[in-house]
C-alpha cells in the first residue's frame, strides 16, 4: 500500500526537532532509520501529518564513556552496536543481541532509539534494556529528563514519551563481573522473536549472587521474570539448578496468542529459553 500524505521536515538540530514536534502535536512522528515506522506507514497503521527526520543529527550519534556507564546516542545503528569497542567491552549483551536482529540491511539502517521508542514487545532490545536497568534520556519543550527502563514501556507500542519529546540516548551500566546471554526462538532469521530471553548473572563462590531476566514477547510490554530471578539468586551455579529456577519464568506473564504460537506454547518456550540463557550467562 501507499502511505497517506504527510509533510516531511528534516531539522538541523535537536532543539529544532523538538520545536517542530511541539507545534505538530499528536499529528507528528519521528523517524530515523525507519525500520519500525515505514512498515506501519505503508500499511496505513500510522497516519502522521508530519514526519520529522532526525536521522542526520550528530547530537544523537556516538557512544560515550561516563565512568560507571555508557551513554549510547539514540541514533546509533544496530550495526554500530555490534562493532563499537566500548559496547563490546562494557556491555556485550547489547552487541550480542543487536547482531541477532533481522538482517544486515536492517541492522545498518535501524537505530537503538527507534527500536526502543517503537516499543514492540516482540522486539529484542526492549527486554534487554529492562534487564540492564537502563535509563533513557529524552528532550522535550521543558528540557531534558531521564526515564528508567522499567517506567518507559507503558502498553503495546506505547511509551512514557510525551508527544513533543524525543528519545536522545540510552544510559547502560557497565557489566563488571556479570555474565550475559540473549536467547530467542524465531521461525526464520529475519523474523520477530516468538519468545526471547535476556539473562544476566553475577557469580560468587560457586553460587549465583544476582540474576536478571528480561522477557521478549511475553506480554504487551517487555517484562522482568522476577520469580525466576528470585529462584536463581542464591542457587548453585549449575545447569540443573538454573533450569529449575527457570521453571518460574512465565509466572505473572500475559503472552499473546497469534499465528506463531498460543499462550501455553510461549510459556513453555519462556521456561526452556530462560534455563538456557541463565546457564550460558553463568558459564555452566
Coordinates of C-alpha atoms in Angstrom, one line a residue:
X1 CA 0.0 0.0 0.0
X2 CA 1.0 3.6 -0.4
X3 CA 1.3 5.7 2.8
X4 CA -1.1 8.6 3.5
X5 CA 0.1 12.1 2.5
X6 CA 2.4 13.8 5.1
X7 CA 4.7 16.8 5.3
X8 CA 8.4 15.9 5.6
X9 CA 10.7 18.0 7.8
X10 CA 14.4 17.4 8.3
X11 CA 15.5 19.7 11.2
X12 CA 19.2 20.8 11.5
X13 CA 19.3 20.5 15.3
X14 CA 17.7 18.5 18.1
X15 CA 16.1 21.7 19.6
X16 CA 14.5 22.5 16.2
X17 CA 13.1 18.9 16.0
X18 CA 11.5 19.4 19.5
X19 CA 10.1 22.7 18.3
X20 CA 8.6 21.1 15.2
X21 CA 7.1 18.3 17.3
X22 CA 5.7 20.7 19.8
X23 CA 3.8 22.6 17.0
X24 CA 2.5 19.5 15.3
X25 CA 1.4 17.7 18.5
X26 CA -0.1 14.3 18.1
X27 CA -0.1 14.5 14.3
X28 CA 3.7 14.1 14.1
X29 CA 6.0 11.1 14.1
X30 CA 9.8 10.9 14.5
X31 CA 11.8 8.9 12.0
X32 CA 15.5 8.0 12.0
X33 CA 16.3 4.7 10.3
X34 CA 12.7 4.0 9.5
X35 CA 12.8 0.2 10.0
X36 CA 10.0 0.2 12.5
X37 CA 7.9 3.2 11.2
X38 CA 8.0 2.6 7.5
X39 CA 6.1 -0.7 7.5
X40 CA 3.3 1.0 9.6
X41 CA 3.1 3.8 7.1
X42 CA 2.9 1.5 4.2
X43 CA 0.1 -0.4 5.8
X44 CA -1.6 2.8 7.0
X45 CA -1.5 1.6 10.6
X46 CA 0.1 5.0 11.3
X47 CA -1.1 8.2 9.5
X48 CA 1.0 11.1 10.7
X49 CA 0.5 14.5 9.1
X50 CA 4.2 15.5 9.8
X51 CA 7.2 13.3 9.6
X52 CA 10.3 14.6 11.5
X53 CA 13.5 13.1 10.2
X54 CA 16.2 13.1 13.0
X55 CA 18.4 10.5 11.2
X56 CA 21.1 13.1 10.3
X57 CA 21.5 14.8 13.7
X58 CA 25.1 14.4 15.1
X59 CA 23.6 15.1 18.6
X60 CA 22.0 11.7 18.6
X61 CA 25.1 9.7 17.4
X62 CA 28.0 8.1 19.2
X63 CA 28.8 6.2 22.3
X64 CA 30.3 8.0 25.3
X65 CA 32.1 6.5 28.4
X66 CA 30.6 8.1 31.5
X67 CA 32.6 6.2 34.1
X68 CA 30.2 3.5 35.5
X69 CA 28.0 3.6 32.5
X70 CA 27.9 4.1 28.7
X71 CA 25.7 6.7 27.1
X72 CA 24.6 5.5 23.7
X73 CA 23.1 8.0 21.3
X74 CA 19.6 7.1 20.2
X75 CA 20.8 7.5 16.5
X76 CA 23.4 4.7 16.8
X77 CA 22.6 2.0 14.4
X78 CA 22.2 -1.6 15.3
X79 CA 25.3 -2.4 13.2
X80 CA 27.3 0.2 15.2
X81 CA 26.3 -1.6 18.4
X82 CA 27.9 -4.8 17.1
X83 CA 31.1 -3.0 16.2
X84 CA 31.7 -0.3 18.8
X85 CA 34.6 -1.2 21.0
X86 CA 33.1 0.4 24.1
X87 CA 29.9 -1.6 23.8
X88 CA 31.8 -4.8 23.1
X89 CA 34.0 -4.2 26.2
X90 CA 31.5 -2.9 28.7
X91 CA 28.0 -4.1 27.6
X92 CA 28.5 -7.1 25.4
X93 CA 24.8 -8.1 25.9
X94 CA 23.8 -5.2 23.6
X95 CA 26.3 -6.2 21.0
X96 CA 25.3 -9.8 21.1
X97 CA 21.6 -9.0 20.8
X98 CA 22.0 -6.4 18.1
X99 CA 23.8 -9.0 15.9
X100 CA 20.8 -11.3 16.1
X101 CA 18.2 -8.7 14.9
X102 CA 16.8 -9.1 11.4
X103 CA 19.4 -9.0 8.6
X104 CA 22.4 -6.8 7.7
X105 CA 20.3 -4.3 5.7
X106 CA 18.0 -3.7 8.7
X107 CA 20.9 -3.5 11.2
X108 CA 22.7 -0.9 9.0
X109 CA 19.6 1.4 9.0
X110 CA 17.7 0.6 12.2
X111 CA 18.7 2.6 15.3
X112 CA 18.6 1.7 19.0
X113 CA 16.4 4.7 19.7
X114 CA 13.9 3.7 17.1
X115 CA 13.8 0.1 18.3
X116 CA 13.1 1.2 21.9
X117 CA 10.7 4.1 21.2
X118 CA 8.7 1.8 18.9
X119 CA 8.1 -0.3 22.0
X120 CA 7.1 -3.5 20.2
X121 CA 7.1 -6.3 22.8
X122 CA 8.3 -8.7 20.1
X123 CA 11.4 -6.5 19.6
X124 CA 14.6 -7.8 21.2
X125 CA 16.1 -4.6 22.6
X126 CA 13.3 -3.5 25.0
X127 CA 13.7 -6.7 27.1
X128 CA 17.5 -6.2 27.0
X129 CA 17.2 -2.6 28.2
X130 CA 14.9 -3.8 31.0
X131 CA 17.3 -6.5 32.1
X132 CA 20.2 -4.0 32.1
X133 CA 18.3 -1.5 34.2
X134 CA 19.0 1.1 31.5
X135 CA 17.9 4.7 31.7
X136 CA 16.6 6.6 28.8
X137 CA 17.4 10.3 28.2
X138 CA 14.8 12.4 26.5
X139 CA 14.4 16.0 25.4
X140 CA 11.2 18.0 25.1
X141 CA 9.9 21.6 25.4
X142 CA 10.6 21.5 29.1
X143 CA 14.2 20.4 28.7
X144 CA 16.0 17.1 29.4
X145 CA 14.8 14.4 31.7
X146 CA 15.5 10.7 32.3
X147 CA 13.2 7.7 32.4
X148 CA 14.1 4.4 33.9
X149 CA 13.5 1.5 31.5
X150 CA 11.0 -0.1 34.0
X151 CA 8.9 3.0 33.6
X152 CA 9.4 3.7 29.9
X153 CA 7.2 0.9 28.4
X154 CA 3.6 1.7 29.2
X155 CA 1.5 -0.5 26.9
X156 CA 1.6 -2.1 23.5
X157 CA 3.5 0.2 21.2
X158 CA 3.2 2.9 23.8
X159 CA 5.9 4.6 25.9
X160 CA 6.2 7.3 28.6
X161 CA 7.4 9.8 25.9
X162 CA 5.2 12.9 25.7
X163 CA 4.1 14.0 22.1
X164 CA 6.8 16.6 21.8
X165 CA 9.6 14.6 23.4
X166 CA 12.4 12.8 21.6
X167 CA 14.5 9.8 22.9
X168 CA 18.0 11.1 22.8
X169 CA 20.1 8.4 24.4
X170 CA 20.3 5.2 26.4
X171 CA 22.5 5.0 29.5
X172 CA 23.5 1.4 30.4
X173 CA 25.6 0.4 33.4
X174 CA 28.9 -1.3 32.6
X175 CA 28.7 -5.1 33.1
X176 CA 31.6 -5.5 35.5
X177 CA 31.6 -9.1 36.8
X178 CA 28.4 -10.0 35.0
X179 CA 27.9 -12.9 32.6
X180 CA 25.2 -12.4 30.0
X181 CA 23.3 -14.1 27.2
X182 CA 20.4 -13.5 24.8
X183 CA 18.4 -16.5 23.7
X184 CA 15.5 -16.3 21.3
X185 CA 13.3 -18.6 19.3
X186 CA 12.1 -17.5 15.9
X187 CA 10.9 -19.2 12.8
X188 CA 13.3 -17.5 10.4
X189 CA 16.5 -15.4 10.9
X190 CA 14.7 -12.2 9.9
X191 CA 11.5 -12.8 11.9
X192 CA 10.4 -11.3 15.2
X193 CA 11.1 -13.5 18.2
X194 CA 8.3 -15.8 19.2
X195 CA 9.9 -15.6 22.7
X196 CA 13.2 -14.1 23.7
X197 CA 15.2 -14.1 27.0
X198 CA 17.9 -11.6 28.1
X199 CA 19.8 -13.1 31.1
X200 CA 22.4 -11.6 33.3
X201 CA 24.1 -13.4 36.2
X202 CA 26.8 -12.4 38.8
X203 CA 28.6 -15.4 40.4
X204 CA 30.2 -15.6 43.8
X205 CA 31.7 -18.7 45.5
X206 CA 30.0 -21.1 43.1
X207 CA 26.6 -19.6 43.5
X208 CA 24.6 -17.0 41.6
X209 CA 24.8 -13.9 43.7
X210 CA 22.3 -12.0 41.5
X211 CA 20.3 -12.7 38.4
X212 CA 18.2 -10.6 36.0
X213 CA 15.9 -11.9 33.3
X214 CA 14.1 -9.8 30.7
X215 CA 11.4 -11.5 28.5
X216 CA 10.5 -10.6 24.9
X217 CA 7.0 -11.2 23.6
X218 CA 5.5 -12.4 26.8
X219 CA 3.1 -9.6 27.3
X220 CA 2.0 -6.2 25.9
X221 CA 5.3 -4.8 27.2
X222 CA 8.7 -6.3 27.9
X223 CA 8.7 -7.9 31.4
X224 CA 11.2 -9.0 34.0
X225 CA 10.9 -12.6 35.1
X226 CA 11.1 -11.7 38.8
X227 CA 10.1 -15.1 40.1
X228 CA 12.9 -16.8 38.1
X229 CA 15.3 -14.1 39.2
X230 CA 14.5 -14.7 42.8
X231 CA 14.8 -18.5 42.4
X232 CA 18.1 -18.2 40.6
X233 CA 19.6 -15.8 43.2
X234 CA 21.5 -17.8 45.8
X235 CA 21.2 -21.0 43.8
X236 CA 24.1 -23.2 42.8
X237 CA 25.7 -22.0 39.6
X238 CA 24.9 -25.3 37.8
X239 CA 22.8 -26.1 34.8
X240 CA 20.3 -28.2 36.8
X241 CA 19.8 -25.5 39.5
X242 CA 19.3 -22.7 36.9
X243 CA 16.9 -24.8 34.8
X244 CA 14.9 -25.4 38.0
X245 CA 14.8 -21.7 38.6
X246 CA 13.7 -21.1 35.0
X247 CA 10.5 -23.1 35.6
X248 CA 9.2 -19.9 37.3
X249 CA 10.0 -17.7 34.2
X250 CA 6.4 -17.5 32.9
X251 CA 4.8 -16.5 36.3
X252 CA 2.9 -13.3 36.0
X253 CA 3.2 -13.0 32.2
X254 CA 0.5 -12.4 29.7
X255 CA 1.8 -14.0 26.5
X256 CA -0.1 -13.2 23.3
X257 CA -1.9 -15.6 21.0
X258 CA -1.2 -15.3 17.3
X259 CA -0.3 -17.4 14.2
X260 CA 3.1 -18.1 15.7
X261 CA 2.0 -19.6 19.0
X262 CA -0.6 -19.9 21.7
X263 CA 0.0 -18.6 25.2
X264 CA 0.8 -22.0 26.6
X265 CA 3.3 -22.6 23.9
X266 CA 5.0 -19.3 24.7
X267 CA 5.0 -20.1 28.4
X268 CA 6.8 -23.3 27.7
X269 CA 9.3 -21.5 25.5
X270 CA 9.9 -18.9 28.2
X271 CA 10.8 -21.6 30.7
X272 CA 13.1 -23.5 28.4
X273 CA 14.8 -20.5 26.9
X274 CA 15.3 -18.9 30.4
X275 CA 17.1 -22.1 31.5
X276 CA 19.4 -22.0 28.5
X277 CA 20.0 -18.2 28.9
X278 CA 20.8 -18.4 32.6
X279 CA 23.1 -21.3 32.1
X280 CA 25.0 -19.6 29.4
X281 CA 25.2 -16.3 31.3
X282 CA 26.6 -18.2 34.3
X283 CA 29.1 -20.1 32.1
X284 CA 27.8 -23.6 33.0

